[in-house]
mmCIF file of C-alpha atoms in Angstrom:
data_model
loop_
_atom_site.group_PDB
_atom_site.id
_atom_site.type_symbol
_atom_site.label_atom_id
_atom_site.label_comp_id
_atom_site.label_asym_id
_atom_site.label_seq_id
_atom_site.Cartn_x
_atom_site.Cartn_y
_atom_site.Cartn_z
ATOM 1 C CA MET E 1 0.130 25.292 1.482
ATOM 2 C CA GLY E 2 1.816 27.914 -0.589
ATOM 3 C CA ASP E 3 4.762 27.647 -2.879
ATOM 4 C CA ARG E 4 8.033 27.216 -1.017
ATOM 5 C CA ARG E 5 10.301 27.932 -3.974
ATOM 6 C CA PRO E 6 13.028 30.576 -3.595
ATOM 7 C CA GLU E 7 12.675 33.753 -5.554
ATOM 8 C CA ALA E 8 14.672 34.082 -8.728
ATOM 9 C CA ARG E 9 17.936 35.994 -8.400
ATOM 10 C CA ALA E 10 18.030 39.081 -10.587
ATOM 11 C CA SER E 11 20.711 39.250 -13.190
ATOM 12 C CA SER E 12 22.463 42.604 -13.339
ATOM 13 C CA SER E 13 24.179 42.450 -16.723
ATOM 14 C CA PRO E 14 22.805 42.325 -20.302
ATOM 15 C CA ALA E 15 22.871 39.197 -22.460
ATOM 16 C CA VAL E 16 26.096 38.543 -24.330
ATOM 17 C CA ALA E 17 25.993 36.270 -27.353
ATOM 18 C CA ALA E 18 28.750 33.688 -27.238
ATOM 19 C CA SER E 19 29.642 30.644 -29.326
ATOM 20 C CA SER E 20 32.582 29.456 -27.225
ATOM 21 C CA GLU E 21 31.976 26.866 -24.497
ATOM 22 C CA ALA E 22 33.929 28.928 -21.992
ATOM 23 C CA GLU E 23 31.866 32.089 -22.348
ATOM 24 C CA GLU E 24 29.267 32.878 -19.720
ATOM 25 C CA ILE E 25 25.523 33.042 -20.247
ATOM 26 C CA GLU E 26 23.797 36.250 -19.260
ATOM 27 C CA VAL E 27 20.093 36.997 -19.428
ATOM 28 C CA LEU E 28 18.453 40.278 -20.345
ATOM 29 C CA GLU E 29 16.412 41.764 -17.550
ATOM 30 C CA SER E 30 13.154 43.357 -18.564
ATOM 31 C CA GLU E 31 9.493 43.236 -17.691
ATOM 32 C CA ASP E 32 8.800 41.349 -20.934
ATOM 33 C CA VAL E 33 11.090 38.404 -20.095
ATOM 34 C CA LEU E 34 9.232 35.098 -19.608
ATOM 35 C CA PRO E 35 8.973 33.765 -16.018
ATOM 36 C CA MET E 36 12.167 32.064 -14.934
ATOM 37 C CA ALA E 37 10.525 28.648 -14.476
ATOM 38 C CA THR E 38 8.939 28.462 -17.926
ATOM 39 C CA GLU E 39 10.016 25.943 -20.510
ATOM 40 C CA ASP E 40 10.739 28.655 -23.100
ATOM 41 C CA HIS E 41 13.167 30.379 -20.778
ATOM 42 C CA TRP E 42 15.131 27.219 -20.029
ATOM 43 C CA LYS E 43 15.067 26.169 -23.675
ATOM 44 C CA ALA E 44 16.670 29.477 -24.621
ATOM 45 C CA LEU E 45 19.414 28.896 -22.060
ATOM 46 C CA PHE E 46 19.948 25.329 -23.228
ATOM 47 C CA ASP E 47 20.074 26.385 -26.892
ATOM 48 C CA GLN E 48 22.898 28.837 -26.193
ATOM 49 C CA PHE E 49 25.021 25.830 -25.278
ATOM 50 C CA ASP E 50 23.694 23.838 -28.231
ATOM 51 C CA PRO E 51 24.092 26.136 -31.264
ATOM 52 C CA GLU E 52 23.786 23.208 -33.699
ATOM 53 C CA SER E 53 20.414 22.134 -32.186
ATOM 54 C CA THR E 54 21.519 18.543 -31.600
ATOM 55 C CA GLY E 55 19.354 18.210 -28.473
ATOM 56 C CA TYR E 56 22.392 17.440 -26.287
ATOM 57 C CA ILE E 57 25.082 19.348 -24.435
ATOM 58 C CA SER E 58 28.133 18.180 -22.552
ATOM 59 C CA PRO E 59 28.023 17.697 -18.756
ATOM 60 C CA GLU E 60 30.568 20.527 -18.417
ATOM 61 C CA LYS E 61 28.279 22.993 -20.199
ATOM 62 C CA PHE E 62 25.367 21.735 -18.168
ATOM 63 C CA GLN E 63 27.292 22.326 -14.938
ATOM 64 C CA ASN E 64 28.088 25.855 -16.117
ATOM 65 C CA LEU E 65 24.408 26.516 -16.839
ATOM 66 C CA LEU E 66 23.390 25.260 -13.386
ATOM 67 C CA GLN E 67 26.050 27.309 -11.622
ATOM 68 C CA ARG E 68 24.795 30.443 -13.366
ATOM 69 C CA HIS E 69 21.065 29.908 -12.902
ATOM 70 C CA GLY E 70 20.762 27.450 -10.042
ATOM 71 C CA SER E 71 19.348 30.080 -7.722
ATOM 72 C CA GLU E 72 16.208 30.130 -9.884
ATOM 73 C CA LEU E 73 15.413 26.513 -8.943
ATOM 74 C CA ASP E 74 14.060 24.739 -5.900
ATOM 75 C CA PRO E 75 17.061 23.637 -3.809
ATOM 76 C CA HIS E 76 16.180 19.947 -4.070
ATOM 77 C CA LYS E 77 15.545 20.215 -7.812
ATOM 78 C CA LEU E 78 18.975 21.818 -8.275
ATOM 79 C CA GLU E 79 20.498 18.943 -6.338
ATOM 80 C CA VAL E 80 18.827 16.431 -8.648
ATOM 81 C CA LEU E 81 20.102 18.245 -11.727
ATOM 82 C CA LEU E 82 23.648 18.294 -10.380
ATOM 83 C CA ALA E 83 23.361 14.583 -9.721
ATOM 84 C CA LEU E 84 22.203 14.098 -13.296
ATOM 85 C CA ALA E 85 25.243 15.979 -14.589
ATOM 86 C CA ASP E 86 27.650 14.018 -12.365
ATOM 87 C CA ASN E 87 26.146 10.609 -13.096
ATOM 88 C CA ASN E 88 25.793 10.924 -16.861
ATOM 89 C CA SER E 89 27.736 8.094 -18.468
ATOM 90 C CA ASP E 90 27.096 9.068 -22.094
ATOM 91 C CA GLY E 91 29.055 12.305 -21.895
ATOM 92 C CA LYS E 92 26.002 14.364 -22.843
ATOM 93 C CA ILE E 93 22.798 15.730 -21.337
ATOM 94 C CA CYS E 94 19.521 15.297 -23.208
ATOM 95 C CA TYR E 95 17.459 18.456 -23.626
ATOM 96 C CA GLN E 96 14.180 16.537 -23.261
ATOM 97 C CA ASP E 97 15.209 15.164 -19.847
ATOM 98 C CA PHE E 98 16.115 18.672 -18.787
ATOM 99 C CA VAL E 99 12.803 20.182 -19.970
ATOM 100 C CA ASN E 100 10.836 17.321 -18.410
ATOM 101 C CA LEU E 101 12.400 18.174 -15.083
ATOM 102 C CA MET E 102 11.533 21.841 -15.459
ATOM 103 C CA SER E 103 7.891 20.949 -16.230
ATOM 104 C CA ASN E 104 7.638 18.354 -13.427
ATOM 105 C CA LYS E 105 7.606 15.420 -15.867
ATOM 106 C CA ARG E 106 10.439 13.004 -15.285
ATOM 107 C CA SER E 107 11.178 10.338 -17.858
ATOM 108 C CA ASN E 108 12.316 6.815 -17.028
ATOM 109 C CA SER E 109 15.753 7.471 -18.494
ATOM 110 C CA PHE E 110 16.113 10.535 -16.296
ATOM 111 C CA ARG E 111 15.353 8.629 -13.103
ATOM 112 C CA GLN E 112 17.662 5.800 -14.074
ATOM 113 C CA ALA E 113 20.480 8.312 -14.649
ATOM 114 C CA ILE E 114 20.024 9.460 -11.057
ATOM 115 C CA LEU E 115 19.501 6.084 -9.408
ATOM 116 C CA GLN E 116 22.356 4.322 -11.208
ATOM 117 C CA GLY E 117 24.916 7.042 -10.684
ATOM 118 C CA ASN E 118 27.652 7.246 -8.083
ATOM 119 C CA ARG E 119 26.840 10.650 -6.676
ATOM 120 C CA ARG E 120 24.986 10.612 -3.345
ATOM 121 C CA LEU E 121 22.545 13.351 -2.479
ATOM 122 C CA CYS E 122 24.635 15.780 -0.521
ATOM 123 C CA SER E 123 22.046 17.792 1.378
ATOM 124 C CA LYS E 124 20.405 16.579 4.556
ATOM 125 C CA ALA E 125 17.297 14.420 4.510
ATOM 126 C CA LEU E 126 13.870 16.002 4.817
ATOM 127 C CA LEU E 127 13.463 14.568 8.313
ATOM 128 C CA GLU E 128 16.462 16.607 9.466
ATOM 129 C CA GLU E 129 15.091 19.929 8.240
ATOM 130 C CA SER E 130 13.830 22.218 10.986
ATOM 131 C CA GLY E 131 11.710 25.348 11.208
ATOM 132 C CA LEU E 132 8.938 23.950 9.027
ATOM 133 C CA SER E 133 5.369 25.179 9.223
ATOM 134 C CA LEU E 134 2.477 22.854 10.059
ATOM 135 C CA SER E 135 1.549 22.456 6.385
ATOM 136 C CA GLN E 136 5.162 21.714 5.431
ATOM 137 C CA ARG E 137 5.400 19.081 8.162
ATOM 138 C CA LEU E 138 2.190 17.505 6.872
ATOM 139 C CA ILE E 139 3.569 17.354 3.318
ATOM 140 C CA ARG E 140 6.811 15.859 4.617
ATOM 141 C CA HIS E 141 4.847 13.276 6.604
ATOM 142 C CA VAL E 142 2.841 12.265 3.530
ATOM 143 C CA ALA E 143 6.057 11.958 1.508
ATOM 144 C CA TYR E 144 7.556 9.560 4.039
ATOM 145 C CA GLU E 145 4.307 7.603 4.277
ATOM 146 C CA THR E 146 4.069 6.868 0.566
ATOM 147 C CA LEU E 147 7.417 7.242 -1.242
ATOM 148 C CA PRO E 148 10.394 4.886 -0.815
ATOM 149 C CA ARG E 149 13.166 7.069 -2.292
ATOM 150 C CA GLU E 150 14.584 10.193 -0.702
ATOM 151 C CA ILE E 151 15.011 11.833 -4.099
ATOM 152 C CA ASP E 152 11.281 11.331 -4.790
ATOM 153 C CA ARG E 153 10.347 12.598 -1.350
ATOM 154 C CA LYS E 154 12.318 15.787 -1.894
ATOM 155 C CA TRP E 155 10.824 16.192 -5.347
ATOM 156 C CA TYR E 156 7.301 15.845 -3.958
ATOM 157 C CA TYR E 157 8.021 18.177 -1.033
ATOM 158 C CA ASP E 158 9.192 20.924 -3.388
ATOM 159 C CA SER E 159 6.475 20.402 -6.000
ATOM 160 C CA TYR E 160 3.289 19.909 -3.959
ATOM 161 C CA THR E 161 1.056 22.974 -3.691
ATOM 162 C CA CYS E 162 -2.298 21.418 -2.681
ATOM 163 C CA CYS E 163 -3.818 22.633 -5.930
ATOM 164 C CA PRO E 164 -5.937 20.730 -6.575
ATOM 165 C CA PRO E 165 -6.558 19.203 -3.120
ATOM 166 C CA PRO E 166 -7.265 15.445 -2.724
ATOM 167 C CA TRP E 167 -10.870 15.912 -3.787
ATOM 168 C CA PHE E 168 -11.695 12.480 -5.206
ATOM 169 C CA MET E 169 -11.430 10.404 -2.034
ATOM 170 C CA ILE E 170 -13.121 13.094 0.046
ATOM 171 C CA ALA E 171 -15.983 13.505 -2.451
ATOM 172 C CA ILE E 172 -16.603 9.761 -2.840
ATOM 173 C CA THR E 173 -16.639 9.379 0.944
ATOM 174 C CA ILE E 174 -19.132 12.202 1.433
ATOM 175 C CA VAL E 175 -21.460 10.707 -1.174
ATOM 176 C CA GLU E 176 -21.250 7.251 0.399
ATOM 177 C CA VAL E 177 -22.038 8.621 3.861
ATOM 178 C CA ALA E 178 -24.911 10.727 2.494
ATOM 179 C CA PHE E 179 -26.534 7.718 0.779
ATOM 180 C CA PHE E 180 -26.140 5.621 3.917
ATOM 181 C CA LEU E 181 -27.777 8.249 6.123
ATOM 182 C CA TYR E 182 -30.629 8.654 3.640
ATOM 183 C CA ASN E 183 -31.231 4.907 3.545
ATOM 184 C CA GLY E 184 -31.000 4.746 7.318
ATOM 185 C CA VAL E 185 -33.782 7.291 7.639
ATOM 186 C CA VAL E 186 -35.941 5.638 4.938
ATOM 187 C CA LEU E 187 -35.496 2.118 6.334
ATOM 188 C CA ASP E 188 -35.392 3.291 9.964
ATOM 189 C CA ARG E 189 -32.325 1.111 10.437
ATOM 190 C CA PHE E 190 -28.591 1.869 10.626
ATOM 191 C CA VAL E 191 -27.110 -1.431 11.854
ATOM 192 C CA LEU E 192 -27.292 -4.320 9.359
ATOM 193 C CA GLN E 193 -29.464 -2.385 6.939
ATOM 194 C CA VAL E 194 -29.039 -5.293 4.532
ATOM 195 C CA THR E 195 -31.444 -7.397 6.629
ATOM 196 C CA HIS E 196 -34.329 -5.028 5.894
ATOM 197 C CA PRO E 197 -36.768 -6.548 3.353
ATOM 198 C CA LEU E 198 -36.804 -3.329 1.282
ATOM 199 C CA TYR E 199 -33.021 -2.958 1.114
ATOM 200 C CA LEU E 200 -32.475 -4.735 -2.206
ATOM 201 C CA LYS E 201 -35.197 -2.723 -3.902
ATOM 202 C CA ASN E 202 -32.796 0.190 -4.144
ATOM 203 C CA SER E 203 -31.809 0.859 -7.760
ATOM 204 C CA LEU E 204 -28.117 1.198 -6.837
ATOM 205 C CA VAL E 205 -27.558 -2.355 -5.562
ATOM 206 C CA TYR E 206 -26.067 -4.960 -7.898
ATOM 207 C CA HIS E 207 -28.526 -7.850 -8.159
ATOM 208 C CA PRO E 208 -27.950 -10.887 -10.431
ATOM 209 C CA GLN E 209 -31.464 -10.678 -11.848
ATOM 210 C CA LEU E 210 -30.863 -7.053 -12.823
ATOM 211 C CA ARG E 211 -27.325 -7.441 -14.174
ATOM 212 C CA ALA E 212 -28.398 -5.981 -17.548
ATOM 213 C CA GLN E 213 -28.647 -2.592 -15.818
ATOM 214 C CA ALA E 214 -24.992 -1.737 -16.317
ATOM 215 C CA TRP E 215 -24.829 1.147 -13.831
ATOM 216 C CA ARG E 216 -25.291 -1.295 -10.945
ATOM 217 C CA TYR E 217 -21.756 -2.653 -11.492
ATOM 218 C CA LEU E 218 -20.508 0.707 -10.206
ATOM 219 C CA THR E 219 -23.260 2.310 -8.109
ATOM 220 C CA TYR E 220 -23.351 -0.533 -5.587
ATOM 221 C CA ILE E 221 -20.504 1.236 -3.757
ATOM 222 C CA PHE E 222 -23.028 3.764 -2.408
ATOM 223 C CA MET E 223 -24.960 1.055 -0.540
ATOM 224 C CA HIS E 224 -23.496 -0.517 2.594
ATOM 225 C CA ALA E 225 -24.667 -3.442 4.692
ATOM 226 C CA GLY E 226 -24.694 -1.341 7.854
ATOM 227 C CA ILE E 227 -22.862 1.281 9.842
ATOM 228 C CA GLU E 228 -20.184 -1.268 10.798
ATOM 229 C CA HIS E 229 -19.528 -1.890 7.084
ATOM 230 C CA LEU E 230 -19.519 1.778 6.127
ATOM 231 C CA GLY E 231 -17.404 2.892 9.086
ATOM 232 C CA LEU E 232 -14.476 0.586 8.375
ATOM 233 C CA ASN E 233 -14.504 1.266 4.644
ATOM 234 C CA VAL E 234 -14.610 5.038 5.128
ATOM 235 C CA ALA E 235 -11.819 4.972 7.724
ATOM 236 C CA LEU E 236 -9.548 2.876 5.508
ATOM 237 C CA GLN E 237 -10.129 4.827 2.312
ATOM 238 C CA LEU E 238 -9.513 8.175 4.040
ATOM 239 C CA LEU E 239 -6.422 7.071 5.976
ATOM 240 C CA VAL E 240 -4.837 5.423 2.935
ATOM 241 C CA GLY E 241 -6.572 6.973 -0.062
ATOM 242 C CA VAL E 242 -6.133 10.668 0.790
ATOM 243 C CA PRO E 243 -2.314 10.518 1.266
ATOM 244 C CA LEU E 244 -1.982 8.425 -1.900
ATOM 245 C CA GLU E 245 -4.067 10.946 -3.834
ATOM 246 C CA MET E 246 -1.966 13.836 -2.501
ATOM 247 C CA VAL E 247 1.124 12.168 -3.965
ATOM 248 C CA HIS E 248 -0.121 10.442 -7.117
ATOM 249 C CA GLY E 249 -3.080 12.640 -8.038
ATOM 250 C CA ALA E 250 -6.830 12.125 -8.356
ATOM 251 C CA ALA E 251 -6.636 10.639 -11.858
ATOM 252 C CA ARG E 252 -4.325 7.751 -10.948
ATOM 253 C CA ILE E 253 -5.808 6.952 -7.536
ATOM 254 C CA GLY E 254 -9.334 7.380 -8.869
ATOM 255 C CA PHE E 255 -8.503 4.950 -11.668
ATOM 256 C CA VAL E 256 -7.265 2.297 -9.212
ATOM 257 C CA TYR E 257 -10.336 2.793 -7.015
ATOM 258 C CA ILE E 258 -12.884 2.604 -9.840
ATOM 259 C CA ALA E 259 -11.057 -0.299 -11.501
ATOM 260 C CA GLY E 260 -11.225 -2.175 -8.191
ATOM 261 C CA VAL E 261 -14.948 -1.404 -7.839
ATOM 262 C CA VAL E 262 -15.796 -2.626 -11.363
ATOM 263 C CA ALA E 263 -13.575 -5.699 -11.007
ATOM 264 C CA GLY E 264 -15.269 -6.501 -7.704
ATOM 265 C CA SER E 265 -18.778 -6.649 -9.133
ATOM 266 C CA LEU E 266 -17.634 -8.497 -12.259
ATOM 267 C CA VAL E 267 -15.795 -11.126 -10.196
ATOM 268 C CA VAL E 268 -18.979 -11.663 -8.179
ATOM 269 C CA SER E 269 -21.007 -12.052 -11.380
ATOM 270 C CA VAL E 270 -18.597 -14.791 -12.475
ATOM 271 C CA ALA E 271 -17.669 -16.557 -9.216
ATOM 272 C CA ASP E 272 -20.694 -16.002 -6.936
ATOM 273 C CA MET E 273 -23.441 -15.736 -9.510
ATOM 274 C CA THR E 274 -26.515 -15.808 -7.278
ATOM 275 C CA ALA E 275 -25.455 -13.114 -4.796
ATOM 276 C CA PRO E 276 -25.984 -9.329 -4.793
ATOM 277 C CA VAL E 277 -23.146 -6.867 -4.092
ATOM 278 C CA VAL E 278 -23.007 -3.770 -1.879
ATOM 279 C CA GLY E 279 -20.268 -1.601 -0.401
ATOM 280 C CA SER E 280 -17.082 0.080 -1.567
ATOM 281 C CA SER E 281 -14.769 -2.713 -0.428
ATOM 282 C CA GLY E 282 -13.589 -3.455 -3.979
ATOM 283 C CA GLY E 283 -12.135 0.040 -4.360
ATOM 284 C CA VAL E 284 -10.841 0.195 -0.775
ATOM 285 C CA TYR E 285 -9.072 -3.152 -1.044
ATOM 286 C CA ALA E 286 -7.527 -2.133 -4.367
ATOM 287 C CA LEU E 287 -5.886 0.908 -2.717
ATOM 288 C CA LEU E 288 -4.909 -0.948 0.463
ATOM 289 C CA SER E 289 -3.384 -3.944 -1.299
ATOM 290 C CA ALA E 290 -1.450 -1.689 -3.698
ATOM 291 C CA HIS E 291 -0.101 0.403 -0.820
ATOM 292 C CA LEU E 292 0.865 -2.591 1.337
ATOM 293 C CA ALA E 293 2.476 -4.378 -1.609
ATOM 294 C CA ASN E 294 4.458 -1.239 -2.440
ATOM 295 C CA ILE E 295 5.712 -1.041 1.158
ATOM 296 C CA VAL E 296 6.781 -4.688 1.165
ATOM 297 C CA MET E 297 8.532 -4.386 -2.209
ATOM 298 C CA ASN E 298 10.410 -1.270 -1.015
ATOM 299 C CA TRP E 299 10.797 -2.230 2.641
ATOM 300 C CA SER E 300 14.262 -0.792 3.207
ATOM 301 C CA GLY E 301 13.415 2.481 1.495
ATOM 302 C CA MET E 302 10.110 3.170 3.271
ATOM 303 C CA LYS E 303 10.827 5.380 6.275
ATOM 304 C CA CYS E 304 7.329 5.651 7.778
ATOM 305 C CA GLN E 305 7.307 5.168 11.543
ATOM 306 C CA PHE E 306 6.271 1.818 13.056
ATOM 307 C CA LYS E 307 5.706 0.386 9.590
ATOM 308 C CA LEU E 308 5.657 -3.245 10.744
ATOM 309 C CA LEU E 309 3.095 -2.535 13.472
ATOM 310 C CA ARG E 310 0.974 -0.437 11.157
ATOM 311 C CA MET E 311 1.051 -3.076 8.430
ATOM 312 C CA ALA E 312 -0.086 -5.618 10.991
ATOM 313 C CA LEU E 313 -2.949 -3.358 12.074
ATOM 314 C CA ALA E 314 -3.984 -2.758 8.451
ATOM 315 C CA LEU E 315 -4.017 -6.497 7.757
ATOM 316 C CA ILE E 316 -6.048 -7.107 10.915
ATOM 317 C CA CYS E 317 -8.613 -4.496 9.849
ATOM 318 C CA MET E 318 -8.795 -5.968 6.343
ATOM 319 C CA SER E 319 -9.158 -9.477 7.743
ATOM 320 C CA PHE E 320 -11.859 -8.374 10.180
ATOM 321 C CA GLU E 321 -13.857 -6.672 7.435
ATOM 322 C CA PHE E 322 -13.407 -9.626 5.085
ATOM 323 C CA GLY E 323 -14.399 -12.059 7.826
ATOM 324 C CA ARG E 324 -17.530 -10.017 8.539
ATOM 325 C CA ALA E 325 -18.436 -10.178 4.840
ATOM 326 C CA VAL E 326 -17.908 -13.963 4.706
ATOM 327 C CA TRP E 327 -20.031 -14.478 7.832
ATOM 328 C CA LEU E 328 -22.809 -12.300 6.466
ATOM 329 C CA ARG E 329 -22.764 -14.085 3.081
ATOM 330 C CA PHE E 330 -23.473 -17.474 4.660
ATOM 331 C CA HIS E 331 -25.728 -16.234 7.444
ATOM 332 C CA PRO E 332 -29.378 -17.247 6.911
ATOM 333 C CA SER E 333 -30.980 -14.592 4.744
ATOM 334 C CA ALA E 334 -33.723 -12.363 6.090
ATOM 335 C CA TYR E 335 -35.465 -12.548 2.710
ATOM 336 C CA PRO E 336 -34.976 -16.030 1.223
ATOM 337 C CA PRO E 337 -34.332 -17.300 -1.355
ATOM 338 C CA CYS E 338 -32.026 -14.305 -2.076
ATOM 339 C CA PRO E 339 -28.711 -14.659 -0.170
ATOM 340 C CA HIS E 340 -26.902 -11.884 1.621
ATOM 341 C CA PRO E 341 -24.314 -9.814 -0.354
ATOM 342 C CA SER E 342 -21.185 -11.526 -1.641
ATOM 343 C CA PHE E 343 -17.690 -11.159 -0.170
ATOM 344 C CA VAL E 344 -15.935 -11.955 -3.480
ATOM 345 C CA ALA E 345 -15.765 -8.265 -4.493
ATOM 346 C CA HIS E 346 -12.974 -7.863 -1.918
ATOM 347 C CA LEU E 347 -10.848 -10.336 -3.868
ATOM 348 C CA GLY E 348 -11.451 -8.511 -7.135
ATOM 349 C CA GLY E 349 -10.174 -5.315 -5.516
ATOM 350 C CA VAL E 350 -7.059 -7.069 -4.231
ATOM 351 C CA LEU E 351 -6.232 -8.393 -7.699
ATOM 352 C CA VAL E 352 -6.472 -4.887 -9.164
ATOM 353 C CA GLY E 353 -4.353 -3.470 -6.334
ATOM 354 C CA ILE E 354 -1.446 -5.900 -6.692
ATOM 355 C CA THR E 355 -1.328 -5.434 -10.468
ATOM 356 C CA LEU E 356 -2.392 -2.029 -11.805
ATOM 357 C CA GLY E 357 -2.172 -0.375 -8.385
ATOM 358 C CA VAL E 358 1.402 -1.452 -7.707
ATOM 359 C CA VAL E 359 2.585 -0.258 -11.124
ATOM 360 C CA ILE E 360 1.091 3.192 -10.446
ATOM 361 C CA LEU E 361 2.514 3.520 -6.922
ATOM 362 C CA ARG E 362 5.971 2.361 -8.003
ATOM 363 C CA ASN E 363 6.164 4.953 -10.776
ATOM 364 C CA TYR E 364 5.694 8.280 -9.035
ATOM 365 C CA GLU E 365 5.781 11.117 -11.595
ATOM 366 C CA GLN E 366 6.729 8.648 -14.343
ATOM 367 C CA ARG E 367 4.957 8.158 -17.670
ATOM 368 C CA LEU E 368 2.900 4.987 -17.269
ATOM 369 C CA GLN E 369 2.801 4.503 -21.034
ATOM 370 C CA ASP E 370 6.568 3.891 -20.897
ATOM 371 C CA GLN E 371 6.122 0.935 -18.530
ATOM 372 C CA SER E 372 5.690 -2.460 -20.190
ATOM 373 C CA LEU E 373 4.080 -3.912 -17.055
ATOM 374 C CA TRP E 374 1.418 -1.219 -17.226
ATOM 375 C CA TRP E 375 0.321 -2.332 -20.700
ATOM 376 C CA ILE E 376 0.469 -6.003 -19.737
ATOM 377 C CA PHE E 377 -1.847 -5.485 -16.747
ATOM 378 C CA ILE E 378 -4.144 -3.180 -18.737
ATOM 379 C CA PHE E 379 -4.433 -5.887 -21.382
ATOM 380 C CA ILE E 380 -5.216 -8.524 -18.738
ATOM 381 C CA TYR E 381 -7.811 -6.247 -17.129
ATOM 382 C CA VAL E 382 -9.530 -5.504 -20.455
ATOM 383 C CA VAL E 383 -9.558 -9.200 -21.363
ATOM 384 C CA PHE E 384 -11.157 -10.022 -18.013
ATOM 385 C CA VAL E 385 -13.807 -7.299 -18.430
ATOM 386 C CA LEU E 386 -14.688 -8.590 -21.910
ATOM 387 C CA PHE E 387 -14.793 -12.166 -20.626
ATOM 388 C CA ALA E 388 -17.084 -11.128 -17.751
ATOM 389 C CA ILE E 389 -19.409 -9.308 -20.146
ATOM 390 C CA PHE E 390 -19.769 -12.382 -22.361
ATOM 391 C CA TRP E 391 -20.168 -14.527 -19.255
ATOM 392 C CA ASN E 392 -23.028 -12.350 -18.031
ATOM 393 C CA VAL E 393 -24.689 -12.417 -21.434
ATOM 394 C CA PHE E 394 -24.464 -16.158 -22.136
ATOM 395 C CA ALA E 395 -23.359 -18.231 -19.128
ATOM 396 C CA TYR E 396 -26.373 -17.626 -16.899
ATOM 397 C CA ASN E 397 -28.705 -19.153 -19.492
ATOM 398 C CA LEU E 398 -26.364 -21.966 -20.492
ATOM 399 C CA LEU E 399 -25.809 -23.063 -16.884
ATOM 400 C CA ASP E 400 -29.541 -22.913 -16.180
ATOM 401 C CA LEU E 401 -28.950 -21.346 -12.762
ATOM 402 C CA LYS E 402 -31.772 -20.839 -10.317
ATOM 403 C CA LEU E 403 -31.404 -17.153 -9.529
ATOM 404 C CA PRO E 404 -33.201 -15.389 -6.683
ATOM 405 C CA PRO E 405 -36.312 -13.495 -7.785
ATOM 406 C CA PRO E 406 -36.004 -9.799 -8.634
ATOM 407 C CA PRO E 407 -36.352 -7.539 -5.598
#
């Protein structure tokens, strides 16, 4: 999926220094000139309209700059900049907003200037564009699956280069499948592996008697109750997780996934204290609940096909998997007195998804540290983690619970 940006138009005349607003900007052509898309290049252009280094220029000067050098930009990015110039109510354009756009970092104030303005995007929607290659159609499809605003969809379509690819969800899935196959061969069982008497002896499973082994709060995702458990989790995390990672990046989607996994095991240690935990449902449900909540909150803007039917199917799949987990939890254990794995980890994932996950999905290409809700939910998450740690250290002894014996 190569870069679809138009080539920069060569300038045929030398640079002419000018202090007047009406004078044109020209750029020297030489092999030593910085690439046209670099921040230094655009800063030099901006500074020629801002000789006093105030950090602002008038919308008229900004329009002049865009008319001169617009051919160096992606067509959709140029359209966004023109909208910024038309919609600016302060009578000035901030240099930092301009540079953020050039470096693919959009500030909150920049987006608000676009969304609150009166100018409508003049070019046709992405769905109306024809002659696209297979990779371009795939990128367009992902944009419409995950982003509610046309301006964001165009931004993503122009910016995405598949470098890096969505490696996190693919890698985590491969590892989960590999561990399941290995355990299937060792236990000689692929359906309802959890009923095998040696299943809980694996050092990856979270077990309440071994809760001091901190890695188990995370590594339990590599153990699944059976092929029916693994299959549904893998299908959901690939169908939802890969497109989300293509748009929001491995760091953000990986954070939501891992936060859901850790929250899942901690919720079990607090609310279902005698049960073990297996499976990646905490992370999967964090991504699914965040994605579904984002669709509902932006219903009119989401243009994915058959969204109501697909939401219904997703909820049915989630309900089926959750129902299977509840049934298994209360089914007579094959190795009493230890019960079957808990279903409460699903709920921990949902809570992460509708809080931290929604904030991430609603702020595509925005600085999360500028969002007050982000810090509120981070604070709540950290408080819960600390509470769960103290609970695991002290509550089990104080409540004098009868825990199942170590595996």
